[in-house]
Short mmCIF file of C-alpha atoms (C1' of nucleotides) in Angstrom, two decimals:
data_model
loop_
_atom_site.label_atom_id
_atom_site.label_comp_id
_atom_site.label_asym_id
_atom_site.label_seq_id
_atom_site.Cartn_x
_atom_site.Cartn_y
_atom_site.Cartn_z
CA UNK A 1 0.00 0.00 0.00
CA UNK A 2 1.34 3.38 -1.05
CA UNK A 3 0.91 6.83 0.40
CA UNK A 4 -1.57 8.83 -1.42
CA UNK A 5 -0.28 12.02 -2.20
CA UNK A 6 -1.30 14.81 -4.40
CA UNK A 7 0.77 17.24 -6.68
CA UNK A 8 0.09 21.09 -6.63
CA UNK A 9 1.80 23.96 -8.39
CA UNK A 10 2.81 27.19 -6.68
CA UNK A 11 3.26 30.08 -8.77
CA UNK A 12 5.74 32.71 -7.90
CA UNK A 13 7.91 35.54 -9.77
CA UNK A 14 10.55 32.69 -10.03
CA UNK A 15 8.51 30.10 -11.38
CA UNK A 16 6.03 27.50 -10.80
CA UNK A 17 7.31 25.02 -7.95
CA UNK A 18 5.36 22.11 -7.30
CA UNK A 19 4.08 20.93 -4.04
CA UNK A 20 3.44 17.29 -2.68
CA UNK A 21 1.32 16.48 -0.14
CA UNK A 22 0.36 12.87 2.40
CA UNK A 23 -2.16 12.40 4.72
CA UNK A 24 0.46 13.65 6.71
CA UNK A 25 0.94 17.19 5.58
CA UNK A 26 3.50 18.84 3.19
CA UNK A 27 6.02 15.88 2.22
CA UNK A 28 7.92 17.44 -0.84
CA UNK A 29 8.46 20.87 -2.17
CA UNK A 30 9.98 21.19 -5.60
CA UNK A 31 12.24 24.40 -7.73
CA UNK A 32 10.32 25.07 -10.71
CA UNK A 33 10.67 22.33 -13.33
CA UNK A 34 12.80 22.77 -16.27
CA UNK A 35 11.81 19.53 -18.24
CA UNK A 36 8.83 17.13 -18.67
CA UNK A 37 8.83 16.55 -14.48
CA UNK A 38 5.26 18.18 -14.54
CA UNK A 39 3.54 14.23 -14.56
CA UNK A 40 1.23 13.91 -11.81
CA UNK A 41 0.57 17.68 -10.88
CA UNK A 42 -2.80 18.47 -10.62
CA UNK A 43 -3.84 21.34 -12.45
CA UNK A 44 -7.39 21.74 -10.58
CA UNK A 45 -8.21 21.49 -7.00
CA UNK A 46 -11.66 20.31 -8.00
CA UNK A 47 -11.17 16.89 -6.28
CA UNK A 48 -8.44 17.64 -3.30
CA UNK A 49 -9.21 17.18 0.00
CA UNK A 50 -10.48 20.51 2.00
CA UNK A 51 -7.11 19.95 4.21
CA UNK A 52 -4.84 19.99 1.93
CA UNK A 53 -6.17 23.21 0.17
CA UNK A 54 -6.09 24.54 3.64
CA UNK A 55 -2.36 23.68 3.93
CA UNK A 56 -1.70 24.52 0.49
CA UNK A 57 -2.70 28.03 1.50
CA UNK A 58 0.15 28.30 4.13
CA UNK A 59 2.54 26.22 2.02
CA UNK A 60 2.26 29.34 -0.84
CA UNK A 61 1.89 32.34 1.67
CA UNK A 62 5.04 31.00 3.39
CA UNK A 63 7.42 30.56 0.20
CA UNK A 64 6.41 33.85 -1.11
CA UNK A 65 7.67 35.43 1.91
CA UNK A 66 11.00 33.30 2.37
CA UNK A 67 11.45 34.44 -1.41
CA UNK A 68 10.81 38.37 -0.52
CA UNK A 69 13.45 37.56 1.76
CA UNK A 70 10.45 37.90 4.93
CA UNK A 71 10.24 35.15 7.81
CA UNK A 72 7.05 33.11 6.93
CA UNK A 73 4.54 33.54 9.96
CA UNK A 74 2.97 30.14 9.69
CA UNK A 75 4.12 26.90 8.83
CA UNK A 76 2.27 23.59 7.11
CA UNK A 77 2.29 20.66 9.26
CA UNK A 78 5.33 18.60 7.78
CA UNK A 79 5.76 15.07 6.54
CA UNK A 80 9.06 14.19 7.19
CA UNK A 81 8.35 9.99 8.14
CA UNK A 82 10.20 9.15 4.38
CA UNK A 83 13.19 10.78 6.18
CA UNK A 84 15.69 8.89 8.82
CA UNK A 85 16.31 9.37 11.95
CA UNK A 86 19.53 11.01 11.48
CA UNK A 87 18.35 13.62 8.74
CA UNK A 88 14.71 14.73 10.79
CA UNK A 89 17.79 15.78 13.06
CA UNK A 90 19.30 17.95 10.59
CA UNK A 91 16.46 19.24 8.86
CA UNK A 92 15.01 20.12 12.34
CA UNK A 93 17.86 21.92 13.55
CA UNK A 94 18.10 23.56 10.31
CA UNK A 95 14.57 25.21 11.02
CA UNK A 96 15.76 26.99 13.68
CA UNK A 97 17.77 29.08 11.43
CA UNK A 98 15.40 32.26 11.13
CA UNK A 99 15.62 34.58 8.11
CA UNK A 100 19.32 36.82 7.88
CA UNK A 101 21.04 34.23 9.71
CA UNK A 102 23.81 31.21 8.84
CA UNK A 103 25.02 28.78 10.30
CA UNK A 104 28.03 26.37 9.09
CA UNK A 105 27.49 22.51 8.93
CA UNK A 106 29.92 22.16 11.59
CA UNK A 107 27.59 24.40 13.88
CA UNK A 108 24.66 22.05 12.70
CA UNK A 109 26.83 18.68 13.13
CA UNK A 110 27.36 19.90 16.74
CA UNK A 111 23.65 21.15 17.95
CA UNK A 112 22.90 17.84 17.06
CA UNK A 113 25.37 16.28 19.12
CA UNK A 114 27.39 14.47 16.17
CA UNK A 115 30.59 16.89 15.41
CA UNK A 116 31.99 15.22 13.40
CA UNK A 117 29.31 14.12 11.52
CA UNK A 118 30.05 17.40 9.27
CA UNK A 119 29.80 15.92 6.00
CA UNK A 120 26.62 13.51 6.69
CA UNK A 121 25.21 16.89 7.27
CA UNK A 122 25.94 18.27 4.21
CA UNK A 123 24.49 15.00 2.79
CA UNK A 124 20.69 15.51 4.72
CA UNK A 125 20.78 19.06 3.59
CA UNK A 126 20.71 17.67 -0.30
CA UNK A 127 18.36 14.82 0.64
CA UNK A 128 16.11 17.74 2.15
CA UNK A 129 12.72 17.35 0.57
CA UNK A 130 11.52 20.36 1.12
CA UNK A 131 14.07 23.29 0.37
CA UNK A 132 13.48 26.76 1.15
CA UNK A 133 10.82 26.24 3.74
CA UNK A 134 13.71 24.01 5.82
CA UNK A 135 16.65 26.72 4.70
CA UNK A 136 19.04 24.85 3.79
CA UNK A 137 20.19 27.37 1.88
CA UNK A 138 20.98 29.04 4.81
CA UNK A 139 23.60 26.33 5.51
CA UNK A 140 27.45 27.57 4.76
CA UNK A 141 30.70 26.32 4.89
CA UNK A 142 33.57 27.11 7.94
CA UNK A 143 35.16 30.06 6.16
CA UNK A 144 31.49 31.88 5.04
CA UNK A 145 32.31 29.94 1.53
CA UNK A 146 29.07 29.21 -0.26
CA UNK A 147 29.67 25.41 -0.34
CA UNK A 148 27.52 23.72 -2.27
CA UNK A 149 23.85 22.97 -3.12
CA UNK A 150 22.02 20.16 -4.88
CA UNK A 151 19.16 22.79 -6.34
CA UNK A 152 21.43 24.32 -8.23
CA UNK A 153 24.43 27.40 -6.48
CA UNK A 154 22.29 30.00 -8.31
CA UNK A 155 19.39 29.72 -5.74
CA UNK A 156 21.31 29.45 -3.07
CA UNK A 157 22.94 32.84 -4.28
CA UNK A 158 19.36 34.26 -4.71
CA UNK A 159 18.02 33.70 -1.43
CA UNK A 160 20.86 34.44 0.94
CA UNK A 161 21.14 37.85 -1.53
CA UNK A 162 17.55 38.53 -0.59
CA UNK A 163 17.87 37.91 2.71
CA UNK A 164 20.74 40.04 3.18
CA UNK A 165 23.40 37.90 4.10
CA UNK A 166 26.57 37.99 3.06
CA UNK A 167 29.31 35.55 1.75
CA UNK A 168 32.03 34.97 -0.24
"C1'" DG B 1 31.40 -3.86 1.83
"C1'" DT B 2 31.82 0.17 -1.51
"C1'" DC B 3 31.33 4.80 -2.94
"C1'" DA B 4 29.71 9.49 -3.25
"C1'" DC B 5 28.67 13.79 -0.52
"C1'" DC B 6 25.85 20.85 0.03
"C1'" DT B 7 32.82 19.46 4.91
"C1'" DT B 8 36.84 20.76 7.47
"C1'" DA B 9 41.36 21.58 9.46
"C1'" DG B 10 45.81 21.72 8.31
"C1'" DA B 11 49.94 21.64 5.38
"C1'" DA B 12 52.29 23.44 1.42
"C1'" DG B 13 53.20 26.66 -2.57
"C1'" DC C 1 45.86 34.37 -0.75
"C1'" DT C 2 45.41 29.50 -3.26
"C1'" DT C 3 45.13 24.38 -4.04
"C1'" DC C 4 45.74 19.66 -2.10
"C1'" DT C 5 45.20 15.77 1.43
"C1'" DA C 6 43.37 12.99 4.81
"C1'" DA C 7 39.82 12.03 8.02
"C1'" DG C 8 35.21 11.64 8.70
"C1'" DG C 9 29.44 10.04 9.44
"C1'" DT C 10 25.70 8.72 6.90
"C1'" DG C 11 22.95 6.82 3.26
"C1'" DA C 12 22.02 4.32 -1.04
"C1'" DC C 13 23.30 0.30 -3.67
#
DNA sequence: GTCACCTTAGAAG
DNA sequence: CTTCTAAGGTGAC
């Protein structure tokens, strides 16, 4: 038995991202789609739940602001069971991480009581499901280098710009 | 068991 | 300043 989950696009100045949702709450939240990725995404909310519109709602109002560089006011409820144990750490820890602010993935590594664990956290941060609502993007390295990002460096760029943070 | 990673501290040029 | 190495935890195969 699979989870049911439904597909819904978020239009923004940047593009459309797409949304997935479980029973659960918001499980997957996707850049805007460059190829033929676009399978499965509804187009209508004629037949989706009343909940999930409701949390669709939040899920929109609360990218929009992380994108104008403004700290969301409201959260969805997340679904992060597809996760392990080890990465709900990071990504958790990561959401403390309010708008204007870094951290390094040492600094995460260690709040999560694993310091050496540095480059494991770098790896949760790219299996992060649901970028820019858990800032990963707010993640850098030691020396306030960028590092890297699995979304593409351009979008980490973008945000931290908008935020006014700044790196090197 | 192997290998790839969004790392890091330290050594060397 | 820069590039290079080794060590390192976790996850996917």
């Amino acid at each position: 038995m699979k989870a049911q989950s439904v597909k819904l696009p978020i239009s923004t100045s940047d593009g459309q991202f797409v949304a997935r949702y479980t029973e659960k709450g918001l499980a997957e939240l996707n850049f805007p789609l460059v190829g033929t990725l676009r399978c499965g995404v509804r187009t209508s909310q004629r037949d989706v739940p009343t909940k999930v519109r409701r949390w669709h709602q939040v899920t929109v109002a609360a990218l929009k602001n992380i994108l104008a560089g403004r700290s969301p006011k409201k959260f969805p409820p997340l679904d992060l069971s597809n996760g392990t144990t080890f990465q709900r750490k990071v990504w958790n820890a990561l959401r403390k991480i309010s708008c204007g602010q870094t951290k390094s993935y040492g600094e995460i590594a260690r709040a999560i009581g694993k310091p050496n664990a540095v480059r494991a956290v770098g790896g949760a941060c790219g299996a992060n499901p649901i970028p820019v609502l858990i800032p990963c993007h707010r993640v850098l390295a030691a020396n306030k280098k960028l590092g890297g990002f699995s979304g593409g460096l351009n979008w980490k760029r973008k945000l931290l710009t908008r935020e006014g943070v700044m790196f090197r």
